[in-house]
């Protein structure tokens, strides 16, 4: 049986165990990161949209850091937004704070009707640094 090489950011393992998923899994030199939302330490949503997007990126960066990666290692991004027609400009105004410089990763943006009380979720695939590839 193939055991998953799971990456846990500091301090949030109980939330992942409670919800029965892994924050990230290393495989074949890549890091597959579960969707990250703007959740506070207790798992509740950050209420204000831009603050929620920033917190989602902070949560994502904590997972990347736990795998010795940064956003610069990200090659593919999928974002999910509730009501993108109303929220896209507000969400995308925050992105440059975290996105880095070109060349940028690929991106797919998906409009959804429900994200468990959240308005934004980001999921990525990153290339692991050579020294931490599994």
mmCIF file of N, CA and C in Angstrom:
data_model
loop_
_atom_site.group_PDB
_atom_site.id
_atom_site.type_symbol
_atom_site.label_atom_id
_atom_site.label_comp_id
_atom_site.label_asym_id
_atom_site.label_seq_id
_atom_site.Cartn_x
_atom_site.Cartn_y
_atom_site.Cartn_z
ATOM 1 N N UNK A 1 0.834 -1.184 0.000
ATOM 2 C CA UNK A 1 0.000 0.000 0.000
ATOM 3 C C UNK A 1 0.880 1.249 0.000
ATOM 4 N N UNK A 2 0.531 2.204 -0.825
ATOM 5 C CA UNK A 2 1.267 3.451 -0.914
ATOM 6 C C UNK A 2 0.790 4.399 0.190
ATOM 7 N N UNK A 3 1.693 4.806 1.071
ATOM 8 C CA UNK A 3 1.342 5.730 2.145
ATOM 9 C C UNK A 3 1.474 7.152 1.635
ATOM 10 N N UNK A 4 0.483 7.963 1.901
ATOM 11 C CA UNK A 4 0.535 9.358 1.472
ATOM 12 C C UNK A 4 1.548 10.117 2.335
ATOM 13 N N UNK A 5 2.348 10.941 1.694
ATOM 14 C CA UNK A 5 3.314 11.793 2.389
ATOM 15 C C UNK A 5 2.619 13.136 2.638
ATOM 16 N N UNK A 6 1.972 13.230 3.791
ATOM 17 C CA UNK A 6 1.119 14.377 4.112
ATOM 18 C C UNK A 6 1.938 15.492 4.751
ATOM 19 N N UNK A 7 1.607 16.723 4.386
ATOM 20 C CA UNK A 7 2.232 17.920 4.942
ATOM 21 C C UNK A 7 1.193 18.631 5.796
ATOM 22 N N UNK A 8 1.553 18.928 7.047
ATOM 23 C CA UNK A 8 0.667 19.664 7.955
ATOM 24 C C UNK A 8 1.310 20.986 8.351
ATOM 25 N N UNK A 9 0.580 22.105 8.200
ATOM 26 C CA UNK A 9 1.107 23.364 8.725
ATOM 27 C C UNK A 9 1.011 23.348 10.246
ATOM 28 N N UNK A 10 1.825 24.140 10.893
ATOM 29 C CA UNK A 10 1.832 24.190 12.354
ATOM 30 C C UNK A 10 0.479 24.671 12.887
ATOM 31 N N UNK A 11 0.006 23.987 13.925
ATOM 32 C CA UNK A 11 -1.132 24.472 14.688
ATOM 33 C C UNK A 11 -2.517 24.184 14.164
ATOM 34 N N UNK A 12 -2.667 23.549 13.005
ATOM 35 C CA UNK A 12 -4.014 23.362 12.458
ATOM 36 C C UNK A 12 -4.361 21.899 12.202
ATOM 37 N N UNK A 13 -3.539 20.991 12.682
ATOM 38 C CA UNK A 13 -3.754 19.580 12.393
ATOM 39 C C UNK A 13 -5.119 19.092 12.871
ATOM 40 N N UNK A 14 -5.594 19.575 14.017
ATOM 41 C CA UNK A 14 -6.889 19.130 14.550
ATOM 42 C C UNK A 14 -8.026 19.456 13.592
ATOM 43 N N UNK A 15 -7.971 20.624 12.943
ATOM 44 C CA UNK A 15 -9.020 20.987 11.975
ATOM 45 C C UNK A 15 -9.036 20.021 10.794
ATOM 46 N N UNK A 16 -7.845 19.662 10.303
ATOM 47 C CA UNK A 16 -7.780 18.740 9.173
ATOM 48 C C UNK A 16 -8.252 17.350 9.580
ATOM 49 N N UNK A 17 -7.873 16.913 10.761
ATOM 50 C CA UNK A 17 -8.306 15.590 11.228
ATOM 51 C C UNK A 17 -9.812 15.563 11.454
ATOM 52 N N UNK A 18 -10.353 16.642 12.012
ATOM 53 C CA UNK A 18 -11.799 16.725 12.252
ATOM 54 C C UNK A 18 -12.568 16.627 10.939
ATOM 55 N N UNK A 19 -12.050 17.261 9.902
ATOM 56 C CA UNK A 19 -12.737 17.289 8.608
ATOM 57 C C UNK A 19 -12.279 16.185 7.660
ATOM 58 N N UNK A 20 -11.354 15.343 8.108
ATOM 59 C CA UNK A 20 -10.936 14.133 7.408
ATOM 60 C C UNK A 20 -10.338 14.379 6.023
ATOM 61 N N UNK A 21 -9.361 15.310 5.964
ATOM 62 C CA UNK A 21 -8.606 15.475 4.728
ATOM 63 C C UNK A 21 -7.204 15.967 5.053
ATOM 64 N N UNK A 22 -6.326 15.849 4.084
ATOM 65 C CA UNK A 22 -4.938 16.276 4.239
ATOM 66 C C UNK A 22 -4.767 17.669 3.651
ATOM 67 N N UNK A 23 -4.026 18.538 4.328
ATOM 68 C CA UNK A 23 -3.797 19.865 3.775
ATOM 69 C C UNK A 23 -2.981 19.829 2.488
ATOM 70 N N UNK A 24 -2.022 18.899 2.424
ATOM 71 C CA UNK A 24 -1.209 18.750 1.211
ATOM 72 C C UNK A 24 -0.574 17.373 1.208
ATOM 73 N N UNK A 25 -0.315 16.885 0.000
ATOM 74 C CA UNK A 25 0.338 15.588 -0.175
ATOM 75 C C UNK A 25 1.476 15.772 -1.177
ATOM 76 N N UNK A 26 2.667 15.261 -0.791
ATOM 77 C CA UNK A 26 3.818 15.250 -1.698
ATOM 78 C C UNK A 26 3.769 13.978 -2.530
ATOM 79 N N UNK A 27 4.011 14.122 -3.852
ATOM 80 C CA UNK A 27 4.041 12.957 -4.730
ATOM 81 C C UNK A 27 4.837 13.285 -5.983
ATOM 82 N N UNK A 28 5.822 12.445 -6.283
ATOM 83 C CA UNK A 28 6.597 12.567 -7.517
ATOM 84 C C UNK A 28 7.125 13.969 -7.778
ATOM 85 N N UNK A 29 7.676 14.597 -6.741
ATOM 86 C CA UNK A 29 8.281 15.915 -6.901
ATOM 87 C C UNK A 29 7.296 17.069 -6.931
ATOM 88 N N UNK A 30 6.027 16.770 -6.715
ATOM 89 C CA UNK A 30 4.991 17.810 -6.726
ATOM 90 C C UNK A 30 4.298 17.858 -5.374
ATOM 91 N N UNK A 31 3.716 19.014 -5.071
ATOM 92 C CA UNK A 31 2.938 19.204 -3.860
ATOM 93 C C UNK A 31 1.513 19.557 -4.278
ATOM 94 N N UNK A 32 0.571 18.735 -3.851
ATOM 95 C CA UNK A 32 -0.840 18.935 -4.166
ATOM 96 C C UNK A 32 -1.508 19.475 -2.905
ATOM 97 N N UNK A 33 -1.949 20.741 -2.955
ATOM 98 C CA UNK A 33 -2.488 21.411 -1.769
ATOM 99 C C UNK A 33 -4.004 21.468 -1.854
ATOM 100 N N UNK A 34 -4.654 21.027 -0.780
ATOM 101 C CA UNK A 34 -6.118 21.124 -0.691
ATOM 102 C C UNK A 34 -6.543 22.588 -0.723
ATOM 103 N N UNK A 35 -7.787 22.808 -1.108
ATOM 104 C CA UNK A 35 -8.323 24.158 -1.122
ATOM 105 C C UNK A 35 -8.200 24.810 0.243
ATOM 106 N N UNK A 36 -7.697 26.044 0.241
ATOM 107 C CA UNK A 36 -7.521 26.815 1.477
ATOM 108 C C UNK A 36 -8.500 27.978 1.471
ATOM 109 N N UNK A 37 -9.145 28.168 2.599
ATOM 110 C CA UNK A 37 -10.120 29.245 2.758
ATOM 111 C C UNK A 37 -9.618 30.208 3.828
ATOM 112 N N UNK A 38 -10.312 31.307 3.951
ATOM 113 C CA UNK A 38 -9.961 32.314 4.951
ATOM 114 C C UNK A 38 -10.538 31.979 6.301
ATOM 115 N N UNK A 39 -10.084 30.855 6.864
ATOM 116 C CA UNK A 39 -10.597 30.419 8.162
ATOM 117 C C UNK A 39 -9.670 30.870 9.274
ATOM 118 N N UNK A 40 -10.287 31.253 10.359
ATOM 119 C CA UNK A 40 -9.545 31.605 11.569
ATOM 120 C C UNK A 40 -9.056 30.321 12.226
ATOM 121 N N UNK A 41 -8.307 30.461 13.323
ATOM 122 C CA UNK A 41 -7.749 29.298 14.029
ATOM 123 C C UNK A 41 -8.819 28.268 14.396
ATOM 124 N N UNK A 42 -10.023 28.742 14.754
ATOM 125 C CA UNK A 42 -11.093 27.818 15.158
ATOM 126 C C UNK A 42 -11.879 27.262 13.975
ATOM 127 N N UNK A 43 -11.495 27.648 12.755
ATOM 128 C CA UNK A 43 -12.160 27.154 11.555
ATOM 129 C C UNK A 43 -13.278 28.042 11.053
ATOM 130 N N UNK A 44 -13.627 29.087 11.788
ATOM 131 C CA UNK A 44 -14.719 29.973 11.366
ATOM 132 C C UNK A 44 -14.243 30.933 10.275
ATOM 133 N N UNK A 45 -15.180 31.372 9.409
ATOM 134 C CA UNK A 45 -14.796 32.273 8.321
ATOM 135 C C UNK A 45 -14.447 33.680 8.814
ATOM 136 N N UNK A 46 -13.451 34.271 8.194
ATOM 137 C CA UNK A 46 -13.176 35.700 8.357
ATOM 138 C C UNK A 46 -14.316 36.412 7.635
ATOM 139 N N UNK A 47 -15.055 37.316 8.293
ATOM 140 C CA UNK A 47 -16.282 37.842 7.682
ATOM 141 C C UNK A 47 -16.088 38.777 6.473
ATOM 142 N N UNK A 48 -15.108 39.660 6.490
ATOM 143 C CA UNK A 48 -14.956 40.646 5.422
ATOM 144 C C UNK A 48 -14.225 40.008 4.240
ATOM 145 N N UNK A 49 -14.703 40.218 3.014
ATOM 146 C CA UNK A 49 -14.214 39.497 1.837
ATOM 147 C C UNK A 49 -12.715 39.648 1.622
ATOM 148 N N UNK A 50 -12.198 40.876 1.536
ATOM 149 C CA UNK A 50 -10.770 41.043 1.267
ATOM 150 C C UNK A 50 -9.923 40.425 2.380
ATOM 151 N N UNK A 51 -10.345 40.564 3.622
ATOM 152 C CA UNK A 51 -9.622 39.950 4.745
ATOM 153 C C UNK A 51 -9.686 38.430 4.647
ATOM 154 N N UNK A 52 -10.813 37.899 4.181
ATOM 155 C CA UNK A 52 -10.951 36.456 4.006
ATOM 156 C C UNK A 52 -9.995 35.947 2.921
ATOM 157 N N UNK A 53 -9.860 36.693 1.835
ATOM 158 C CA UNK A 53 -8.940 36.310 0.757
ATOM 159 C C UNK A 53 -7.506 36.341 1.275
ATOM 160 N N UNK A 54 -7.150 37.399 2.005
ATOM 161 C CA UNK A 54 -5.793 37.482 2.571
ATOM 162 C C UNK A 54 -5.516 36.307 3.507
ATOM 163 N N UNK A 55 -6.482 35.969 4.341
ATOM 164 C CA UNK A 55 -6.296 34.862 5.281
ATOM 165 C C UNK A 55 -6.195 33.529 4.540
ATOM 166 N N UNK A 56 -6.940 33.372 3.442
ATOM 167 C CA UNK A 56 -6.816 32.152 2.628
ATOM 168 C C UNK A 56 -5.394 32.037 2.085
ATOM 169 N N UNK A 57 -4.832 33.148 1.597
ATOM 170 C CA UNK A 57 -3.456 33.130 1.110
ATOM 171 C C UNK A 57 -2.477 32.851 2.250
ATOM 172 N N UNK A 58 -2.709 33.410 3.432
ATOM 173 C CA UNK A 58 -1.837 33.146 4.586
ATOM 174 C C UNK A 58 -1.900 31.665 4.962
ATOM 175 N N UNK A 59 -3.107 31.094 4.957
ATOM 176 C CA UNK A 59 -3.248 29.664 5.249
ATOM 177 C C UNK A 59 -2.556 28.826 4.182
ATOM 178 N N UNK A 60 -2.700 29.212 2.916
ATOM 179 C CA UNK A 60 -2.006 28.533 1.828
ATOM 180 C C UNK A 60 -0.493 28.627 2.025
ATOM 181 N N UNK A 61 0.002 29.816 2.328
ATOM 182 C CA UNK A 61 1.441 29.997 2.501
ATOM 183 C C UNK A 61 1.973 29.175 3.668
ATOM 184 N N UNK A 62 1.174 28.973 4.705
ATOM 185 C CA UNK A 62 1.596 28.135 5.837
ATOM 186 C C UNK A 62 1.762 26.679 5.395
ATOM 187 N N UNK A 63 0.865 26.203 4.540
ATOM 188 C CA UNK A 63 0.985 24.838 4.017
ATOM 189 C C UNK A 63 2.214 24.733 3.114
ATOM 190 N N UNK A 64 2.388 25.710 2.224
ATOM 191 C CA UNK A 64 3.553 25.701 1.340
ATOM 192 C C UNK A 64 4.847 25.708 2.155
ATOM 193 N N UNK A 65 4.910 26.565 3.174
ATOM 194 C CA UNK A 65 6.103 26.667 4.016
ATOM 195 C C UNK A 65 6.410 25.341 4.710
ATOM 196 N N UNK A 66 5.367 24.641 5.166
ATOM 197 C CA UNK A 66 5.563 23.352 5.837
ATOM 198 C C UNK A 66 6.207 22.324 4.902
ATOM 199 N N UNK A 67 6.092 22.556 3.589
ATOM 200 C CA UNK A 67 6.702 21.667 2.594
ATOM 201 C C UNK A 67 7.967 22.282 1.995
ATOM 202 N N UNK A 68 8.492 23.336 2.639
ATOM 203 C CA UNK A 68 9.689 24.039 2.157
ATOM 204 C C UNK A 68 9.483 24.683 0.794
ATOM 205 N N UNK A 69 8.250 25.133 0.533
ATOM 206 C CA UNK A 69 7.913 25.810 -0.717
ATOM 207 C C UNK A 69 7.485 27.249 -0.425
ATOM 208 N N UNK A 70 7.391 28.028 -1.490
ATOM 209 C CA UNK A 70 6.775 29.347 -1.442
ATOM 210 C C UNK A 70 5.804 29.440 -2.614
ATOM 211 N N UNK A 71 5.093 30.555 -2.696
ATOM 212 C CA UNK A 71 4.171 30.723 -3.822
ATOM 213 C C UNK A 71 4.923 30.724 -5.155
ATOM 214 N N UNK A 72 6.195 31.077 -5.147
ATOM 215 C CA UNK A 72 6.994 31.042 -6.383
ATOM 216 C C UNK A 72 7.125 29.634 -6.945
ATOM 217 N N UNK A 73 6.923 28.607 -6.108
ATOM 218 C CA UNK A 73 6.986 27.215 -6.559
ATOM 219 C C UNK A 73 5.665 26.732 -7.156
ATOM 220 N N UNK A 74 4.613 27.537 -7.033
ATOM 221 C CA UNK A 74 3.279 27.151 -7.511
ATOM 222 C C UNK A 74 3.243 27.218 -9.035
ATOM 223 N N UNK A 75 2.745 26.132 -9.648
ATOM 224 C CA UNK A 75 2.650 26.078 -11.107
ATOM 225 C C UNK A 75 1.198 26.137 -11.595
ATOM 226 N N UNK A 76 0.248 25.771 -10.737
ATOM 227 C CA UNK A 76 -1.158 25.744 -11.146
ATOM 228 C C UNK A 76 -2.035 26.184 -9.985
ATOM 229 N N UNK A 77 -2.998 27.057 -10.267
ATOM 230 C CA UNK A 77 -3.910 27.590 -9.256
ATOM 231 C C UNK A 77 -5.345 27.398 -9.719
ATOM 232 N N UNK A 78 -6.192 26.969 -8.807
ATOM 233 C CA UNK A 78 -7.635 26.969 -9.037
ATOM 234 C C UNK A 78 -8.263 27.783 -7.916
ATOM 235 N N UNK A 79 -9.067 28.773 -8.280
ATOM 236 C CA UNK A 79 -9.780 29.558 -7.280
ATOM 237 C C UNK A 79 -11.276 29.360 -7.473
ATOM 238 N N UNK A 80 -11.963 29.345 -6.355
ATOM 239 C CA UNK A 80 -13.413 29.218 -6.337
ATOM 240 C C UNK A 80 -13.971 30.456 -5.655
ATOM 241 N N UNK A 81 -14.994 31.058 -6.263
ATOM 242 C CA UNK A 81 -15.607 32.262 -5.704
ATOM 243 C C UNK A 81 -17.115 32.136 -5.703
ATOM 244 N N UNK A 82 -17.713 32.501 -4.589
ATOM 245 C CA UNK A 82 -19.157 32.634 -4.544
ATOM 246 C C UNK A 82 -19.492 33.976 -5.183
ATOM 247 N N UNK A 83 -20.454 33.987 -6.083
ATOM 248 C CA UNK A 83 -20.914 35.188 -6.779
ATOM 249 C C UNK A 83 -19.768 35.985 -7.404
ATOM 250 N N UNK A 84 -19.045 35.372 -8.358
ATOM 251 C CA UNK A 84 -17.902 36.071 -8.954
ATOM 252 C C UNK A 84 -18.289 37.360 -9.673
ATOM 253 N N UNK A 85 -19.495 37.433 -10.182
ATOM 254 C CA UNK A 85 -19.898 38.660 -10.873
ATOM 255 C C UNK A 85 -19.831 39.853 -9.922
ATOM 256 N N UNK A 86 -20.213 39.643 -8.674
ATOM 257 C CA UNK A 86 -20.178 40.717 -7.683
ATOM 258 C C UNK A 86 -18.825 40.818 -6.980
ATOM 259 N N UNK A 87 -18.090 39.703 -6.863
ATOM 260 C CA UNK A 87 -16.912 39.675 -6.003
ATOM 261 C C UNK A 87 -15.565 39.612 -6.712
ATOM 262 N N UNK A 88 -15.544 39.332 -8.015
ATOM 263 C CA UNK A 88 -14.266 39.099 -8.688
ATOM 264 C C UNK A 88 -13.308 40.269 -8.531
ATOM 265 N N UNK A 89 -13.729 41.483 -8.804
ATOM 266 C CA UNK A 89 -12.828 42.647 -8.729
ATOM 267 C C UNK A 89 -12.263 42.818 -7.329
ATOM 268 N N UNK A 90 -13.084 42.628 -6.307
ATOM 269 C CA UNK A 90 -12.610 42.758 -4.921
ATOM 270 C C UNK A 90 -11.596 41.664 -4.596
ATOM 271 N N UNK A 91 -11.890 40.441 -5.004
ATOM 272 C CA UNK A 91 -10.961 39.333 -4.759
ATOM 273 C C UNK A 91 -9.651 39.591 -5.492
ATOM 274 N N UNK A 92 -9.731 39.925 -6.776
ATOM 275 C CA UNK A 92 -8.527 40.061 -7.592
ATOM 276 C C UNK A 92 -7.697 41.274 -7.199
ATOM 277 N N UNK A 93 -8.267 42.234 -6.466
ATOM 278 C CA UNK A 93 -7.487 43.376 -5.985
ATOM 279 C C UNK A 93 -6.489 42.948 -4.911
ATOM 280 N N UNK A 94 -6.736 41.819 -4.249
ATOM 281 C CA UNK A 94 -5.851 41.309 -3.193
ATOM 282 C C UNK A 94 -4.740 40.432 -3.774
ATOM 283 N N UNK A 95 -5.008 39.775 -4.876
ATOM 284 C CA UNK A 95 -4.091 38.787 -5.449
ATOM 285 C C UNK A 95 -2.657 39.312 -5.631
ATOM 286 N N UNK A 96 -2.439 40.533 -6.156
ATOM 287 C CA UNK A 96 -1.057 40.987 -6.362
ATOM 288 C C UNK A 96 -0.209 41.018 -5.082
ATOM 289 N N UNK A 97 -0.838 41.097 -3.930
ATOM 290 C CA UNK A 97 -0.097 41.097 -2.667
ATOM 291 C C UNK A 97 0.614 39.755 -2.443
ATOM 292 N N UNK A 98 0.147 38.697 -3.087
ATOM 293 C CA UNK A 98 0.662 37.348 -2.843
ATOM 294 C C UNK A 98 1.207 36.661 -4.088
ATOM 295 N N UNK A 99 0.875 37.151 -5.247
ATOM 296 C CA UNK A 99 1.090 36.443 -6.501
ATOM 297 C C UNK A 99 2.537 36.436 -6.958
ATOM 298 N N UNK A 100 3.346 37.425 -6.559
ATOM 299 C CA UNK A 100 4.722 37.493 -7.036
ATOM 300 C C UNK A 100 4.793 38.077 -8.434
ATOM 301 N N UNK A 101 5.966 37.951 -9.041
ATOM 302 C CA UNK A 101 6.161 38.532 -10.365
ATOM 303 C C UNK A 101 6.098 37.451 -11.444
ATOM 304 N N UNK A 102 5.988 37.904 -12.689
ATOM 305 C CA UNK A 102 5.897 36.992 -13.829
ATOM 306 C C UNK A 102 7.189 36.198 -13.967
ATOM 307 N N UNK A 103 7.158 35.013 -14.502
ATOM 308 C CA UNK A 103 5.975 34.353 -15.058
ATOM 309 C C UNK A 103 5.056 33.815 -13.954
ATOM 310 N N UNK A 104 3.775 34.016 -14.149
ATOM 311 C CA UNK A 104 2.768 33.616 -13.175
ATOM 312 C C UNK A 104 2.331 32.166 -13.404
ATOM 313 N N UNK A 105 1.745 31.539 -12.371
ATOM 314 C CA UNK A 105 1.231 30.181 -12.567
ATOM 315 C C UNK A 105 -0.015 30.198 -13.455
ATOM 316 N N UNK A 106 -0.386 29.037 -13.943
ATOM 317 C CA UNK A 106 -1.661 28.931 -14.653
ATOM 318 C C UNK A 106 -2.774 29.124 -13.631
ATOM 319 N N UNK A 107 -3.940 29.547 -14.111
ATOM 320 C CA UNK A 107 -5.048 29.782 -13.179
ATOM 321 C C UNK A 107 -6.368 29.399 -13.828
ATOM 322 N N UNK A 108 -7.232 28.812 -13.022
ATOM 323 C CA UNK A 108 -8.609 28.539 -13.404
ATOM 324 C C UNK A 108 -9.483 29.127 -12.312
ATOM 325 N N UNK A 109 -10.431 29.967 -12.691
ATOM 326 C CA UNK A 109 -11.349 30.577 -11.725
ATOM 327 C C UNK A 109 -12.737 29.998 -11.960
ATOM 328 N N UNK A 110 -13.359 29.533 -10.879
ATOM 329 C CA UNK A 110 -14.652 28.864 -10.966
ATOM 330 C C UNK A 110 -15.646 29.580 -10.059
ATOM 331 N N UNK A 111 -16.805 29.914 -10.612
ATOM 332 C CA UNK A 111 -17.879 30.478 -9.814
ATOM 333 C C UNK A 111 -18.700 29.360 -9.198
ATOM 334 N N UNK A 112 -18.985 29.475 -7.913
ATOM 335 C CA UNK A 112 -19.740 28.449 -7.196
ATOM 336 C C UNK A 112 -20.859 29.101 -6.397
ATOM 337 N N UNK A 113 -21.789 28.292 -5.945
ATOM 338 C CA UNK A 113 -22.900 28.835 -5.163
ATOM 339 C C UNK A 113 -22.711 28.651 -3.669
ATOM 340 N N UNK A 114 -21.759 27.786 -3.270
ATOM 341 C CA UNK A 114 -21.611 27.487 -1.852
ATOM 342 C C UNK A 114 -20.203 27.024 -1.547
ATOM 343 N N UNK A 115 -19.608 27.568 -0.473
ATOM 344 C CA UNK A 115 -18.279 27.152 -0.006
ATOM 345 C C UNK A 115 -18.282 27.012 1.518
ATOM 346 N N UNK A 116 -19.302 26.398 2.053
ATOM 347 C CA UNK A 116 -19.364 26.108 3.490
ATOM 348 C C UNK A 116 -19.204 27.363 4.337
ATOM 349 N N UNK A 117 -19.872 28.446 3.923
ATOM 350 C CA UNK A 117 -19.817 29.696 4.669
ATOM 351 C C UNK A 117 -18.705 30.638 4.246
ATOM 352 N N UNK A 118 -17.867 30.219 3.307
ATOM 353 C CA UNK A 118 -16.781 31.061 2.818
ATOM 354 C C UNK A 118 -17.154 31.624 1.453
ATOM 355 N N UNK A 119 -16.420 32.657 1.006
ATOM 356 C CA UNK A 119 -16.683 33.269 -0.288
ATOM 357 C C UNK A 119 -15.554 33.022 -1.285
ATOM 358 N N UNK A 120 -14.432 32.462 -0.806
ATOM 359 C CA UNK A 120 -13.241 32.301 -1.646
ATOM 360 C C UNK A 120 -12.464 31.077 -1.173
ATOM 361 N N UNK A 121 -11.949 30.317 -2.133
ATOM 362 C CA UNK A 121 -11.090 29.174 -1.833
ATOM 363 C C UNK A 121 -10.014 29.103 -2.904
ATOM 364 N N UNK A 122 -8.795 28.745 -2.499
ATOM 365 C CA UNK A 122 -7.681 28.623 -3.438
ATOM 366 C C UNK A 122 -7.001 27.279 -3.248
ATOM 367 N N UNK A 123 -6.771 26.592 -4.353
ATOM 368 C CA UNK A 123 -6.122 25.272 -4.357
ATOM 369 C C UNK A 123 -4.990 25.349 -5.352
ATOM 370 N N UNK A 124 -3.836 24.747 -5.005
ATOM 371 C CA UNK A 124 -2.676 24.863 -5.883
ATOM 372 C C UNK A 124 -1.924 23.539 -6.022
ATOM 373 N N UNK A 125 -1.110 23.499 -7.064
ATOM 374 C CA UNK A 125 -0.112 22.452 -7.252
ATOM 375 C C UNK A 125 1.224 23.176 -7.363
ATOM 376 N N UNK A 126 2.206 22.713 -6.590
ATOM 377 C CA UNK A 126 3.530 23.337 -6.585
ATOM 378 C C UNK A 126 4.594 22.299 -6.906
ATOM 379 N N UNK A 127 5.697 22.767 -7.456
ATOM 380 C CA UNK A 127 6.870 21.928 -7.685
ATOM 381 C C UNK A 127 7.707 21.985 -6.422
ATOM 382 N N UNK A 128 8.001 20.818 -5.855
ATOM 383 C CA UNK A 128 8.828 20.781 -4.660
ATOM 384 C C UNK A 128 10.275 21.136 -4.990
ATOM 385 N N UNK A 129 10.953 21.834 -4.077
ATOM 386 C CA UNK A 129 12.382 22.059 -4.292
ATOM 387 C C UNK A 129 13.089 20.700 -4.378
ATOM 388 N N UNK A 130 14.144 20.629 -5.142
ATOM 389 C CA UNK A 130 14.840 19.348 -5.370
ATOM 390 C C UNK A 130 15.221 18.640 -4.080
ATOM 391 N N UNK A 131 15.623 19.388 -3.062
ATOM 392 C CA UNK A 131 16.084 18.766 -1.815
ATOM 393 C C UNK A 131 14.958 18.123 -1.011
ATOM 394 N N UNK A 132 13.694 18.534 -1.260
ATOM 395 C CA UNK A 132 12.596 17.949 -0.463
ATOM 396 C C UNK A 132 11.675 17.075 -1.295
ATOM 397 N N UNK A 133 12.054 16.755 -2.527
ATOM 398 C CA UNK A 133 11.217 15.900 -3.370
ATOM 399 C C UNK A 133 11.133 14.500 -2.781
ATOM 400 N N UNK A 134 9.955 13.912 -2.851
ATOM 401 C CA UNK A 134 9.747 12.549 -2.362
ATOM 402 C C UNK A 134 9.223 11.680 -3.477
#
